[in-house]
N, CA, C and O atoms as a Tripos MOL2 file, in Angstrom:
@<TRIPOS>MOLECULE
protein
  292   291    73     0     0
PROTEIN
NO_CHARGES

@<TRIPOS>ATOM
      1 N           1.1100   -1.0140   -0.1020 N.3       1 MET1
      2 CA          0.1660   -0.1740   -0.1040 C.3       1 MET1
      3 C           1.1700    1.2430    0.0300 C.2       1 MET1
      4 O           2.1720    1.3190    0.7400 O.2       1 MET1
      5 N           0.6750    2.2160   -0.7570 N.am      2 ASP2
      6 CA          1.2810    3.8910   -1.3420 C.3       2 ASP2
      7 C           0.9200    4.2180   -0.1610 C.2       2 ASP2
      8 O          -0.1270    3.7740    0.3110 O.2       2 ASP2
      9 N           1.9270    5.2620    0.6940 N.am      3 VAL3
     10 CA          1.3330    6.5400    2.0280 C.3       3 VAL3
     11 C           1.9770    7.3810    1.5090 C.2       3 VAL3
     12 O           3.1580    7.1850    1.2220 O.2       3 VAL3
     13 N           1.2550    8.6970    1.2250 N.am      4 LEU4
     14 CA          2.0570    9.9090    1.4500 C.3       4 LEU4
     15 C           1.9410   10.2550    2.5270 C.2       4 LEU4
     16 O           0.9070   10.3720    3.1850 O.2       4 LEU4
     17 N           3.6050   10.5650    2.9760 N.am      5 LEU5
     18 CA          3.6370   11.2170    4.4650 C.3       5 LEU5
     19 C           4.0710   13.3530    4.2640 C.2       5 LEU5
     20 O           4.8970   13.8470    3.4960 O.2       5 LEU5
     21 N           3.6130   13.7200    4.7580 N.am      6 ALA6
     22 CA          4.5210   14.8990    4.9200 C.3       6 ALA6
     23 C           4.3810   15.7280    6.3690 C.2       6 ALA6
     24 O           3.3580   16.1620    6.8980 O.2       6 ALA6
     25 N           5.3570   15.7740    6.6880 N.am      7 ASP7
     26 CA          6.0840   16.7280    8.1020 C.3       7 ASP7
     27 C           7.1110   17.6940    7.5810 C.2       7 ASP7
     28 O           7.8260   17.5240    6.5930 O.2       7 ASP7
     29 N           7.0800   18.7940    8.4330 N.am      8 ASP8
     30 CA          8.5010   19.5120    8.0930 C.3       8 ASP8
     31 C           9.3220   19.6830    8.9450 C.2       8 ASP8
     32 O          10.0310   20.6880    8.9830 O.2       8 ASP8
     33 N           9.3900   18.4700   10.0180 N.am      9 ASP9
     34 CA          9.8830   17.7970   10.9460 C.3       9 ASP9
     35 C          10.3700   16.9560   10.0370 C.2       9 ASP9
     36 O           9.7810   16.3470    9.1440 O.2       9 ASP9
     37 N          12.0600   16.9780   10.4860 N.am     10 ASN10
     38 CA         12.7680   15.7220    9.6020 C.3      10 ASN10
     39 C          12.4960   14.8220   10.4510 C.2      10 ASN10
     40 O          11.9470   13.8730    9.8910 O.2      10 ASN10
     41 N          12.6640   14.6320   11.8840 N.am     11 ALA11
     42 CA         12.8680   13.6780   12.6280 C.3      11 ALA11
     43 C          11.6920   13.1370   12.5210 C.2      11 ALA11
     44 O          11.7100   11.9100   12.4290 O.2      11 ALA11
     45 N          10.5490   13.7060   12.5000 N.am     12 MET12
     46 CA          9.0490   12.7330   12.5770 C.3      12 MET12
     47 C           8.7150   12.1030   11.4550 C.2      12 MET12
     48 O           7.9890   11.1110   11.4010 O.2      12 MET12
     49 N           9.5780   13.0270    9.9220 N.am     13 ARG13
     50 CA          8.9850   12.6280    8.9170 C.3      13 ARG13
     51 C           9.9070   11.1570    8.6170 C.2      13 ARG13
     52 O           9.5120   10.1680    8.0000 O.2      13 ARG13
     53 N          11.3210   11.3790    9.2990 N.am     14 LEU14
     54 CA         12.0780   10.1090    9.0840 C.3      14 LEU14
     55 C          11.6720    9.0650   10.6180 C.2      14 LEU14
     56 O          12.3380    8.0380   10.4920 O.2      14 LEU14
     57 N          11.1780    9.0250   11.4090 N.am     15 TYR15
     58 CA         10.6900    8.0690   12.3200 C.3      15 TYR15
     59 C           9.4820    7.5250   11.7670 C.2      15 TYR15
     60 O           9.3430    6.3220   11.5460 O.2      15 TYR15
     61 N           8.6490    8.3540   11.5530 N.am     16 PHE16
     62 CA          7.0480    7.7360   10.7900 C.3      16 PHE16
     63 C           7.4410    6.7550    9.3110 C.2      16 PHE16
     64 O           6.9270    5.6520    9.1220 O.2      16 PHE16
     65 N           8.1030    7.1830    8.6680 N.am     17 THR17
     66 CA          8.8760    6.9500    7.2690 C.3      17 THR17
     67 C           9.2820    5.6550    7.5480 C.2      17 THR17
     68 O           8.5670    4.7860    7.0490 O.2      17 THR17
     69 N          10.5160    5.1650    8.4030 N.am     18 ARG18
     70 CA         10.9180    3.9560    8.7820 C.3      18 ARG18
     71 C           9.6820    3.1270    9.4880 C.2      18 ARG18
     72 O           9.4440    1.9640    9.1630 O.2      18 ARG18
     73 N           9.0070    3.7460   10.3660 N.am     19 PHE19
     74 CA          7.8370    2.7330   11.2470 C.3      19 PHE19
     75 C           7.3340    2.0180   10.3730 C.2      19 PHE19
     76 O           7.5440    0.8050   10.3670 O.2      19 PHE19
     77 N           6.3220    2.8160    9.1630 N.am     20 LEU20
     78 CA          5.5640    2.2490    8.2350 C.3      20 LEU20
     79 C           6.5980    1.9740    7.1860 C.2      20 LEU20
     80 O           6.2770    2.9180    6.4630 O.2      20 LEU20
     81 N           7.5900    1.4100    6.5430 N.am     21 GLU21
     82 CA          8.5390    0.5110    5.8940 C.3      21 GLU21
     83 C           8.6030   -0.8550    6.7810 C.2      21 GLU21
     84 O           8.4880   -2.0010    6.3460 O.2      21 GLU21
     85 N           8.7640   -0.5520    7.8010 N.am     22 LYS22
     86 CA          8.8780   -1.8350    8.6180 C.3      22 LYS22
     87 C           7.5120   -2.5540    8.4180 C.2      22 LYS22
     88 O           7.5890   -3.7140    8.0150 O.2      22 LYS22
     89 N           6.5360   -2.1460    8.5930 N.am     23 LYS23
     90 CA          4.8800   -2.5640    8.5660 C.3      23 LYS23
     91 C           4.4330   -2.7410    6.9920 C.2      23 LYS23
     92 O           3.2600   -2.9380    6.6760 O.2      23 LYS23
     93 N           5.5110   -2.6460    6.0440 N.am     24 GLY24
     94 CA          5.4510   -3.1430    4.4830 C.3      24 GLY24
     95 C           4.8010   -2.1450    4.3330 C.2      24 GLY24
     96 O           3.6540   -2.5520    4.1450 O.2      24 GLY24
     97 N           4.8070   -0.7000    4.2830 N.am     25 PHE25
     98 CA          4.3310    0.3470    3.1520 C.3      25 PHE25
     99 C           5.3450    0.5110    2.6750 C.2      25 PHE25
    100 O           6.4510    0.2550    3.1520 O.2      25 PHE25
    101 N           4.9800    1.1300    1.2920 N.am     26 ASN26
    102 CA          5.7240    1.8970    0.4900 C.3      26 ASN26
    103 C           5.1510    3.7570    1.0770 C.2      26 ASN26
    104 O           4.0180    4.1870    1.2950 O.2      26 ASN26
    105 N           6.3280    4.3500    1.1530 N.am     27 VAL27
    106 CA          6.1120    5.5560    1.6650 C.3      27 VAL27
    107 C           6.9850    6.7610    1.0750 C.2      27 VAL27
    108 O           8.1950    6.9290    1.2310 O.2      27 VAL27
    109 N           6.0870    7.5580    0.3630 N.am     28 ARG28
    110 CA          6.2830    9.1090    0.0890 C.3      28 ARG28
    111 C           6.2300    9.7830    0.8310 C.2      28 ARG28
    112 O           5.1740   10.1720    1.3310 O.2      28 ARG28
    113 N           7.7790   10.2840    1.2710 N.am     29 ALA29
    114 CA          7.6180   11.4290    2.1050 C.3      29 ALA29
    115 C           7.8220   12.9830    1.7550 C.2      29 ALA29
    116 O           8.6680   13.2020    0.8890 O.2      29 ALA29
    117 N           7.4670   13.5780    2.0530 N.am     30 CYS30
    118 CA          7.3010   15.0900    1.3790 C.3      30 CYS30
    119 C           7.5900   16.3410    2.8430 C.2      30 CYS30
    120 O           6.8160   16.3760    3.7990 O.2      30 CYS30
    121 N           8.6080   17.1010    2.7490 N.am     31 SER31
    122 CA          8.7670   17.9640    3.6270 C.3      31 SER31
    123 C           7.7380   19.1390    3.7000 C.2      31 SER31
    124 O           7.7590   19.7310    4.7790 O.2      31 SER31
    125 N           6.6780   19.6830    2.6080 N.am     32 ASN32
    126 CA          6.0510   20.7480    3.0600 C.3      32 ASN32
    127 C           4.7860   20.4010    2.0560 C.2      32 ASN32
    128 O           4.9360   19.7950    0.9950 O.2      32 ASN32
    129 N           3.5720   20.8570    2.5280 N.am     33 GLY33
    130 CA          2.2500   20.9760    1.5290 C.3      33 GLY33
    131 C           2.2780   21.0150    0.5350 C.2      33 GLY33
    132 O           1.6530   20.2200   -0.1670 O.2      33 GLY33
    133 N           2.9850   21.9190    0.0940 N.am     34 LYS34
    134 CA          3.1320   21.9990   -1.2700 C.3      34 LYS34
    135 C           3.9250   20.8280   -2.5180 C.2      34 LYS34
    136 O           3.5790   20.5960   -3.6770 O.2      34 LYS34
    137 N           4.7980   20.4020   -1.9060 N.am     35 ASP35
    138 CA          5.1570   19.1220   -2.3110 C.3      35 ASP35
    139 C           4.2030   17.7320   -2.4580 C.2      35 ASP35
    140 O           4.0270   16.9500   -3.3920 O.2      35 ASP35
    141 N           3.5600   17.8200   -0.7890 N.am     36 ALA36
    142 CA          2.7210   16.8340   -0.8550 C.3      36 ALA36
    143 C           1.7850   16.6430   -2.0270 C.2      36 ALA36
    144 O           1.7960   15.7640   -2.8890 O.2      36 ALA36
    145 N           0.9800   17.6630   -1.8590 N.am     37 TRP37
    146 CA         -0.1340   18.2790   -2.9880 C.3      37 TRP37
    147 C           0.4790   17.6950   -4.6820 C.2      37 TRP37
    148 O          -0.1140   17.1920   -5.6370 O.2      37 TRP37
    149 N           1.7650   18.0210   -4.4660 N.am     38 GLU38
    150 CA          2.3370   17.5670   -6.5770 C.3      38 GLU38
    151 C           2.4890   16.2940   -6.2050 C.2      38 GLU38
    152 O           1.8470   15.5010   -6.8940 O.2      38 GLU38
    153 N           3.0240   15.9130   -5.4820 N.am     39 ASP39
    154 CA          3.3190   14.4290   -5.3930 C.3      39 ASP39
    155 C           1.9850   13.5480   -5.6420 C.2      39 ASP39
    156 O           1.9260   12.8120   -6.6280 O.2      39 ASP39
    157 N           1.1480   13.6220   -4.9210 N.am     40 PHE40
    158 CA         -0.7290   13.2600   -4.8540 C.3      40 PHE40
    159 C          -1.0000   13.5560   -6.2140 C.2      40 PHE40
    160 O          -1.2640   12.5240   -6.8310 O.2      40 PHE40
    161 N          -1.0400   14.7980   -7.0620 N.am     41 LYS41
    162 CA         -1.4040   14.5540   -8.0830 C.3      41 LYS41
    163 C          -0.7510   13.9770   -9.5170 C.2      41 LYS41
    164 O          -1.3500   13.9340  -10.5920 O.2      41 LYS41
    165 N           0.3950   13.6170   -9.3070 N.am     42 LYS42
    166 CA          1.3580   12.7660  -10.1160 C.3      42 LYS42
    167 C           0.4420   10.6980   -9.6780 C.2      42 LYS42
    168 O           0.1610    9.7720  -10.4390 O.2      42 LYS42
    169 N           0.3170   10.8410   -8.3280 N.am     43 LYS43
    170 CA          0.4190    9.1860   -8.2940 C.3      43 LYS43
    171 C          -0.6790    9.2560   -7.2580 C.2      43 LYS43
    172 O          -0.0740    9.1920   -6.1870 O.2      43 LYS43
    173 N          -1.8650    9.3450   -7.0290 N.am     44 PRO44
    174 CA         -2.7190    9.1750   -5.8500 C.3      44 PRO44
    175 C          -2.1410    8.1260   -5.0020 C.2      44 PRO44
    176 O          -1.4850    7.2930   -5.6260 O.2      44 PRO44
    177 N          -2.2400    7.9320   -3.4890 N.am     45 VAL45
    178 CA         -2.0450    6.8020   -2.8160 C.3      45 VAL45
    179 C          -3.1510    6.3870   -1.8110 C.2      45 VAL45
    180 O          -4.1070    7.1610   -1.7650 O.2      45 VAL45
    181 N          -3.1820    5.5480   -1.1830 N.am     46 SER46
    182 CA         -4.3770    4.4110   -0.5560 C.3      46 SER46
    183 C          -4.3080    5.6680    1.0660 C.2      46 SER46
    184 O          -5.3280    6.0230    1.6570 O.2      46 SER46
    185 N          -3.3420    5.9690    1.3310 N.am     47 LEU47
    186 CA         -3.6720    6.8540    2.6470 C.3      47 LEU47
    187 C          -2.3770    8.0940    2.9460 C.2      47 LEU47
    188 O          -1.1530    8.0130    2.8410 O.2      47 LEU47
    189 N          -2.8620    8.6980    3.1640 N.am     48 ILE48
    190 CA         -2.2380   10.1640    3.5750 C.3      48 ILE48
    191 C          -2.0270   11.0110    4.9710 C.2      48 ILE48
    192 O          -2.8960   11.6360    5.5800 O.2      48 ILE48
    193 N          -0.4900   10.8460    5.3470 N.am     49 LEU49
    194 CA         -0.5200   11.5540    6.7860 C.3      49 LEU49
    195 C           0.1030   12.9180    6.2460 C.2      49 LEU49
    196 O           0.8540   13.2600    5.3330 O.2      49 LEU49
    197 N          -0.6280   13.5400    7.3250 N.am     50 LEU50
    198 CA         -0.2350   15.3000    7.0070 C.3      50 LEU50
    199 C           0.1270   15.5080    8.3890 C.2      50 LEU50
    200 O          -0.4040   15.0400    9.3960 O.2      50 LEU50
    201 N           1.2860   16.4170    8.2580 N.am     51 ASP51
    202 CA          1.5270   17.5480    9.6730 C.3      51 ASP51
    203 C           0.2870   18.6460    9.2580 C.2      51 ASP51
    204 O           0.0510   19.0360    8.1140 O.2      51 ASP51
    205 N          -0.3470   18.9870   10.3440 N.am     52 TRP52
    206 CA         -1.5090   20.1670   10.1900 C.3      52 TRP52
    207 C          -0.5940   21.0850    9.7990 C.2      52 TRP52
    208 O          -0.8640   21.2630    8.6110 O.2      52 TRP52
    209 N           0.6300   22.0030   10.1710 N.am     53 ASN53
    210 CA          1.0900   23.1260   10.4900 C.3      53 ASN53
    211 C           2.6230   22.7750    9.5080 C.2      53 ASN53
    212 O           3.4330   22.2650   10.2810 O.2      53 ASN53
    213 N           3.0260   22.8620    8.5390 N.am     54 MET54
    214 CA          3.7280   22.9850    7.3260 C.3      54 MET54
    215 C           4.0730   24.4470    6.8280 C.2      54 MET54
    216 O           3.4480   25.3990    7.2960 O.2      54 MET54
    217 N           5.0290   24.6260    5.9160 N.am     55 PRO55
    218 CA          5.2670   25.9280    5.3710 C.3      55 PRO55
    219 C           4.6200   25.5440    3.8220 C.2      55 PRO55
    220 O           4.3570   24.3770    3.5290 O.2      55 PRO55
    221 N           4.4210   26.5800    2.9620 N.am     56 GLU56
    222 CA          4.1520   27.0200    1.8640 C.3      56 GLU56
    223 C           2.6500   26.2650    1.9140 C.2      56 GLU56
    224 O           1.7460   26.8330    1.3030 O.2      56 GLU56
    225 N           2.3520   25.0460    2.5950 N.am     57 MET57
    226 CA          0.8260   24.8730    2.0520 C.3      57 MET57
    227 C           0.5900   23.9450    3.5640 C.2      57 MET57
    228 O           1.4300   23.0970    3.8650 O.2      57 MET57
    229 N          -0.6150   24.1970    4.4540 N.am     58 THR58
    230 CA         -0.7480   23.4590    5.5940 C.3      58 THR58
    231 C          -1.7050   22.2370    4.6350 C.2      58 THR58
    232 O          -2.1970   22.0510    3.5220 O.2      58 THR58
    233 N          -1.5550   21.6910    5.8130 N.am     59 GLY59
    234 CA         -2.0280   20.0180    5.4290 C.3      59 GLY59
    235 C          -3.7900   20.2380    5.3180 C.2      59 GLY59
    236 O          -4.5750   19.5350    4.6830 O.2      59 GLY59
    237 N          -4.0840   21.4200    6.1360 N.am     60 ALA60
    238 CA         -5.9000   21.2480    6.1940 C.3      60 ALA60
    239 C          -5.8390   21.8860    4.4260 C.2      60 ALA60
    240 O          -6.7990   21.6120    3.7050 O.2      60 ALA60
    241 N          -4.6190   22.7510    3.8270 N.am     61 GLU61
    242 CA         -5.0490   22.9500    2.6110 C.3      61 GLU61
    243 C          -4.9310   22.2060    1.7360 C.2      61 GLU61
    244 O          -5.7000   22.3050    0.7800 O.2      61 GLU61
    245 N          -3.7270   21.0070    1.7660 N.am     62 VAL62
    246 CA         -3.6350   19.9390    1.1640 C.3      62 VAL62
    247 C          -4.7520   19.2510    0.8920 C.2      62 VAL62
    248 O          -5.2190   19.0120   -0.2220 O.2      62 VAL62
    249 N          -5.4150   18.7520    2.5760 N.am     63 CYS63
    250 CA         -6.7640   17.7650    1.9930 C.3      63 CYS63
    251 C          -8.2410   18.8170    1.1380 C.2      63 CYS63
    252 O          -8.9790   18.2750    0.3150 O.2      63 CYS63
    253 N          -8.3620   19.8750    1.4280 N.am     64 GLU64
    254 CA         -8.5800   20.3250    0.7360 C.3      64 GLU64
    255 C          -8.4310   20.3450   -0.7410 C.2      64 GLU64
    256 O          -9.5270   20.1210   -1.2550 O.2      64 GLU64
    257 N          -7.7840   20.4710   -1.3480 N.am     65 ARG65
    258 CA         -7.4990   20.1960   -2.4680 C.3      65 ARG65
    259 C          -7.7380   19.0350   -3.1660 C.2      65 ARG65
    260 O          -8.3800   18.7750   -4.1840 O.2      65 ARG65
    261 N          -6.9510   18.2730   -2.2440 N.am     66 ILE66
    262 CA         -7.4820   16.5580   -2.5340 C.3      66 ILE66
    263 C          -8.6970   16.1730   -2.9490 C.2      66 ILE66
    264 O          -8.8940   15.4430   -3.9210 O.2      66 ILE66
    265 N          -9.7280   16.7510   -2.0750 N.am     67 LYS67
    266 CA        -10.7250   16.8460   -1.5240 C.3      67 LYS67
    267 C         -11.8160   17.3460   -2.9420 C.2      67 LYS67
    268 O         -12.8150   16.7390   -3.3290 O.2      67 LYS67
    269 N         -11.1170   18.8820   -3.6210 N.am     68 LEU68
    270 CA        -11.6020   19.2300   -4.5070 C.3      68 LEU68
    271 C         -11.6770   18.3340   -5.6920 C.2      68 LEU68
    272 O         -12.7110   17.9890   -6.2650 O.2      68 LEU68
    273 N         -10.2960   17.9530   -6.0320 N.am     69 SER69
    274 CA        -10.1030   17.0550   -6.9920 C.3      69 SER69
    275 C         -10.6310   15.9140   -7.4530 C.2      69 SER69
    276 O         -10.7150   15.4920   -8.6060 O.2      69 SER69
    277 N         -11.1170   15.2790   -6.0230 N.am     70 ARG70
    278 CA        -11.2110   13.8820   -5.9960 C.3      70 ARG70
    279 C         -12.7280   13.5420   -5.8500 C.2      70 ARG70
    280 O         -12.9330   12.6960   -4.9800 O.2      70 ARG70
    281 N         -13.9810   14.0590   -6.5790 N.am     71 PRO71
    282 CA        -15.5020   14.0100   -5.9300 C.3      71 PRO71
    283 C         -15.4820   12.1870   -5.4550 C.2      71 PRO71
    284 O         -15.2280   11.1160   -6.0060 O.2      71 PRO71
    285 N         -16.0000   12.7680   -3.8480 N.am     72 GLY72
    286 CA        -16.3300   11.4620   -3.3530 C.3      72 GLY72
    287 C         -15.4410   10.8790   -2.5790 C.2      72 GLY72
    288 O         -15.8170    9.8820   -1.9630 O.2      72 GLY72
    289 N         -13.8940   11.4010   -2.3980 N.am     73 PHE73
    290 CA        -12.7130   11.1430   -1.9620 C.3      73 PHE73
    291 C         -12.9760   11.2690   -0.4740 C.2      73 PHE73
    292 O         -12.0630   11.0900    0.3320 O.2      73 PHE73
@<TRIPOS>BOND
     1     1     2 1
     2     2     3 1
     3     3     4 2
     4     3     5 am
     5     5     6 1
     6     6     7 1
     7     7     8 2
     8     7     9 am
     9     9    10 1
    10    10    11 1
    11    11    12 2
    12    11    13 am
    13    13    14 1
    14    14    15 1
    15    15    16 2
    16    15    17 am
    17    17    18 1
    18    18    19 1
    19    19    20 2
    20    19    21 am
    21    21    22 1
    22    22    23 1
    23    23    24 2
    24    23    25 am
    25    25    26 1
    26    26    27 1
    27    27    28 2
    28    27    29 am
    29    29    30 1
    30    30    31 1
    31    31    32 2
    32    31    33 am
    33    33    34 1
    34    34    35 1
    35    35    36 2
    36    35    37 am
    37    37    38 1
    38    38    39 1
    39    39    40 2
    40    39    41 am
    41    41    42 1
    42    42    43 1
    43    43    44 2
    44    43    45 am
    45    45    46 1
    46    46    47 1
    47    47    48 2
    48    47    49 am
    49    49    50 1
    50    50    51 1
    51    51    52 2
    52    51    53 am
    53    53    54 1
    54    54    55 1
    55    55    56 2
    56    55    57 am
    57    57    58 1
    58    58    59 1
    59    59    60 2
    60    59    61 am
    61    61    62 1
    62    62    63 1
    63    63    64 2
    64    63    65 am
    65    65    66 1
    66    66    67 1
    67    67    68 2
    68    67    69 am
    69    69    70 1
    70    70    71 1
    71    71    72 2
    72    71    73 am
    73    73    74 1
    74    74    75 1
    75    75    76 2
    76    75    77 am
    77    77    78 1
    78    78    79 1
    79    79    80 2
    80    79    81 am
    81    81    82 1
    82    82    83 1
    83    83    84 2
    84    83    85 am
    85    85    86 1
    86    86    87 1
    87    87    88 2
    88    87    89 am
    89    89    90 1
    90    90    91 1
    91    91    92 2
    92    91    93 am
    93    93    94 1
    94    94    95 1
    95    95    96 2
    96    95    97 am
    97    97    98 1
    98    98    99 1
    99    99   100 2
   100    99   101 am
   101   101   102 1
   102   102   103 1
   103   103   104 2
   104   103   105 am
   105   105   106 1
   106   106   107 1
   107   107   108 2
   108   107   109 am
   109   109   110 1
   110   110   111 1
   111   111   112 2
   112   111   113 am
   113   113   114 1
   114   114   115 1
   115   115   116 2
   116   115   117 am
   117   117   118 1
   118   118   119 1
   119   119   120 2
   120   119   121 am
   121   121   122 1
   122   122   123 1
   123   123   124 2
   124   123   125 am
   125   125   126 1
   126   126   127 1
   127   127   128 2
   128   127   129 am
   129   129   130 1
   130   130   131 1
   131   131   132 2
   132   131   133 am
   133   133   134 1
   134   134   135 1
   135   135   136 2
   136   135   137 am
   137   137   138 1
   138   138   139 1
   139   139   140 2
   140   139   141 am
   141   141   142 1
   142   142   143 1
   143   143   144 2
   144   143   145 am
   145   145   146 1
   146   146   147 1
   147   147   148 2
   148   147   149 am
   149   149   150 1
   150   150   151 1
   151   151   152 2
   152   151   153 am
   153   153   154 1
   154   154   155 1
   155   155   156 2
   156   155   157 am
   157   157   158 1
   158   158   159 1
   159   159   160 2
   160   159   161 am
   161   161   162 1
   162   162   163 1
   163   163   164 2
   164   163   165 am
   165   165   166 1
   166   166   167 1
   167   167   168 2
   168   167   169 am
   169   169   170 1
   170   170   171 1
   171   171   172 2
   172   171   173 am
   173   173   174 1
   174   174   175 1
   175   175   176 2
   176   175   177 am
   177   177   178 1
   178   178   179 1
   179   179   180 2
   180   179   181 am
   181   181   182 1
   182   182   183 1
   183   183   184 2
   184   183   185 am
   185   185   186 1
   186   186   187 1
   187   187   188 2
   188   187   189 am
   189   189   190 1
   190   190   191 1
   191   191   192 2
   192   191   193 am
   193   193   194 1
   194   194   195 1
   195   195   196 2
   196   195   197 am
   197   197   198 1
   198   198   199 1
   199   199   200 2
   200   199   201 am
   201   201   202 1
   202   202   203 1
   203   203   204 2
   204   203   205 am
   205   205   206 1
   206   206   207 1
   207   207   208 2
   208   207   209 am
   209   209   210 1
   210   210   211 1
   211   211   212 2
   212   211   213 am
   213   213   214 1
   214   214   215 1
   215   215   216 2
   216   215   217 am
   217   217   218 1
   218   218   219 1
   219   219   220 2
   220   219   221 am
   221   221   222 1
   222   222   223 1
   223   223   224 2
   224   223   225 am
   225   225   226 1
   226   226   227 1
   227   227   228 2
   228   227   229 am
   229   229   230 1
   230   230   231 1
   231   231   232 2
   232   231   233 am
   233   233   234 1
   234   234   235 1
   235   235   236 2
   236   235   237 am
   237   237   238 1
   238   238   239 1
   239   239   240 2
   240   239   241 am
   241   241   242 1
   242   242   243 1
   243   243   244 2
   244   243   245 am
   245   245   246 1
   246   246   247 1
   247   247   248 2
   248   247   249 am
   249   249   250 1
   250   250   251 1
   251   251   252 2
   252   251   253 am
   253   253   254 1
   254   254   255 1
   255   255   256 2
   256   255   257 am
   257   257   258 1
   258   258   259 1
   259   259   260 2
   260   259   261 am
   261   261   262 1
   262   262   263 1
   263   263   264 2
   264   263   265 am
   265   265   266 1
   266   266   267 1
   267   267   268 2
   268   267   269 am
   269   269   270 1
   270   270   271 1
   271   271   272 2
   272   271   273 am
   273   273   274 1
   274   274   275 1
   275   275   276 2
   276   275   277 am
   277   277   278 1
   278   278   279 1
   279   279   280 2
   280   279   281 am
   281   281   282 1
   282   282   283 1
   283   283   284 2
   284   283   285 am
   285   285   286 1
   286   286   287 1
   287   287   288 2
   288   287   289 am
   289   289   290 1
   290   290   291 1
   291   291   292 2
@<TRIPOS>SUBSTRUCTURE
     1 MET1         2 RESIDUE 1 A MET
     2 ASP2         6 RESIDUE 1 A ASP
     3 VAL3        10 RESIDUE 1 A VAL
     4 LEU4        14 RESIDUE 1 A LEU
     5 LEU5        18 RESIDUE 1 A LEU
     6 ALA6        22 RESIDUE 1 A ALA
     7 ASP7        26 RESIDUE 1 A ASP
     8 ASP8        30 RESIDUE 1 A ASP
     9 ASP9        34 RESIDUE 1 A ASP
    10 ASN10       38 RESIDUE 1 A ASN
    11 ALA11       42 RESIDUE 1 A ALA
    12 MET12       46 RESIDUE 1 A MET
    13 ARG13       50 RESIDUE 1 A ARG
    14 LEU14       54 RESIDUE 1 A LEU
    15 TYR15       58 RESIDUE 1 A TYR
    16 PHE16       62 RESIDUE 1 A PHE
    17 THR17       66 RESIDUE 1 A THR
    18 ARG18       70 RESIDUE 1 A ARG
    19 PHE19       74 RESIDUE 1 A PHE
    20 LEU20       78 RESIDUE 1 A LEU
    21 GLU21       82 RESIDUE 1 A GLU
    22 LYS22       86 RESIDUE 1 A LYS
    23 LYS23       90 RESIDUE 1 A LYS
    24 GLY24       94 RESIDUE 1 A GLY
    25 PHE25       98 RESIDUE 1 A PHE
    26 ASN26      102 RESIDUE 1 A ASN
    27 VAL27      106 RESIDUE 1 A VAL
    28 ARG28      110 RESIDUE 1 A ARG
    29 ALA29      114 RESIDUE 1 A ALA
    30 CYS30      118 RESIDUE 1 A CYS
    31 SER31      122 RESIDUE 1 A SER
    32 ASN32      126 RESIDUE 1 A ASN
    33 GLY33      130 RESIDUE 1 A GLY
    34 LYS34      134 RESIDUE 1 A LYS
    35 ASP35      138 RESIDUE 1 A ASP
    36 ALA36      142 RESIDUE 1 A ALA
    37 TRP37      146 RESIDUE 1 A TRP
    38 GLU38      150 RESIDUE 1 A GLU
    39 ASP39      154 RESIDUE 1 A ASP
    40 PHE40      158 RESIDUE 1 A PHE
    41 LYS41      162 RESIDUE 1 A LYS
    42 LYS42      166 RESIDUE 1 A LYS
    43 LYS43      170 RESIDUE 1 A LYS
    44 PRO44      174 RESIDUE 1 A PRO
    45 VAL45      178 RESIDUE 1 A VAL
    46 SER46      182 RESIDUE 1 A SER
    47 LEU47      186 RESIDUE 1 A LEU
    48 ILE48      190 RESIDUE 1 A ILE
    49 LEU49      194 RESIDUE 1 A LEU
    50 LEU50      198 RESIDUE 1 A LEU
    51 ASP51      202 RESIDUE 1 A ASP
    52 TRP52      206 RESIDUE 1 A TRP
    53 ASN53      210 RESIDUE 1 A ASN
    54 MET54      214 RESIDUE 1 A MET
    55 PRO55      218 RESIDUE 1 A PRO
    56 GLU56      222 RESIDUE 1 A GLU
    57 MET57      226 RESIDUE 1 A MET
    58 THR58      230 RESIDUE 1 A THR
    59 GLY59      234 RESIDUE 1 A GLY
    60 ALA60      238 RESIDUE 1 A ALA
    61 GLU61      242 RESIDUE 1 A GLU
    62 VAL62      246 RESIDUE 1 A VAL
    63 CYS63      250 RESIDUE 1 A CYS
    64 GLU64      254 RESIDUE 1 A GLU
    65 ARG65      258 RESIDUE 1 A ARG
    66 ILE66      262 RESIDUE 1 A ILE
    67 LYS67      266 RESIDUE 1 A LYS
    68 LEU68      270 RESIDUE 1 A LEU
    69 SER69      274 RESIDUE 1 A SER
    70 ARG70      278 RESIDUE 1 A ARG
    71 PRO71      282 RESIDUE 1 A PRO
    72 GLY72      286 RESIDUE 1 A GLY
    73 PHE73      290 RESIDUE 1 A PHE
């Protein structure tokens, strides 16, 4: 299962990436909301984990864009 993870805190991003990979997930990690949105547009995922407060675009803004781009998502 593909997971998109976005967190501007490098330590948290690394921790959750390693944790999820050990559980068998394929993790695509981003350091800000803008990069997460761009990554999602290229290839949607089964699960998205977002930090709420990030530079360039917040987790809430990413969620709103995903919702608007995928009716019924």
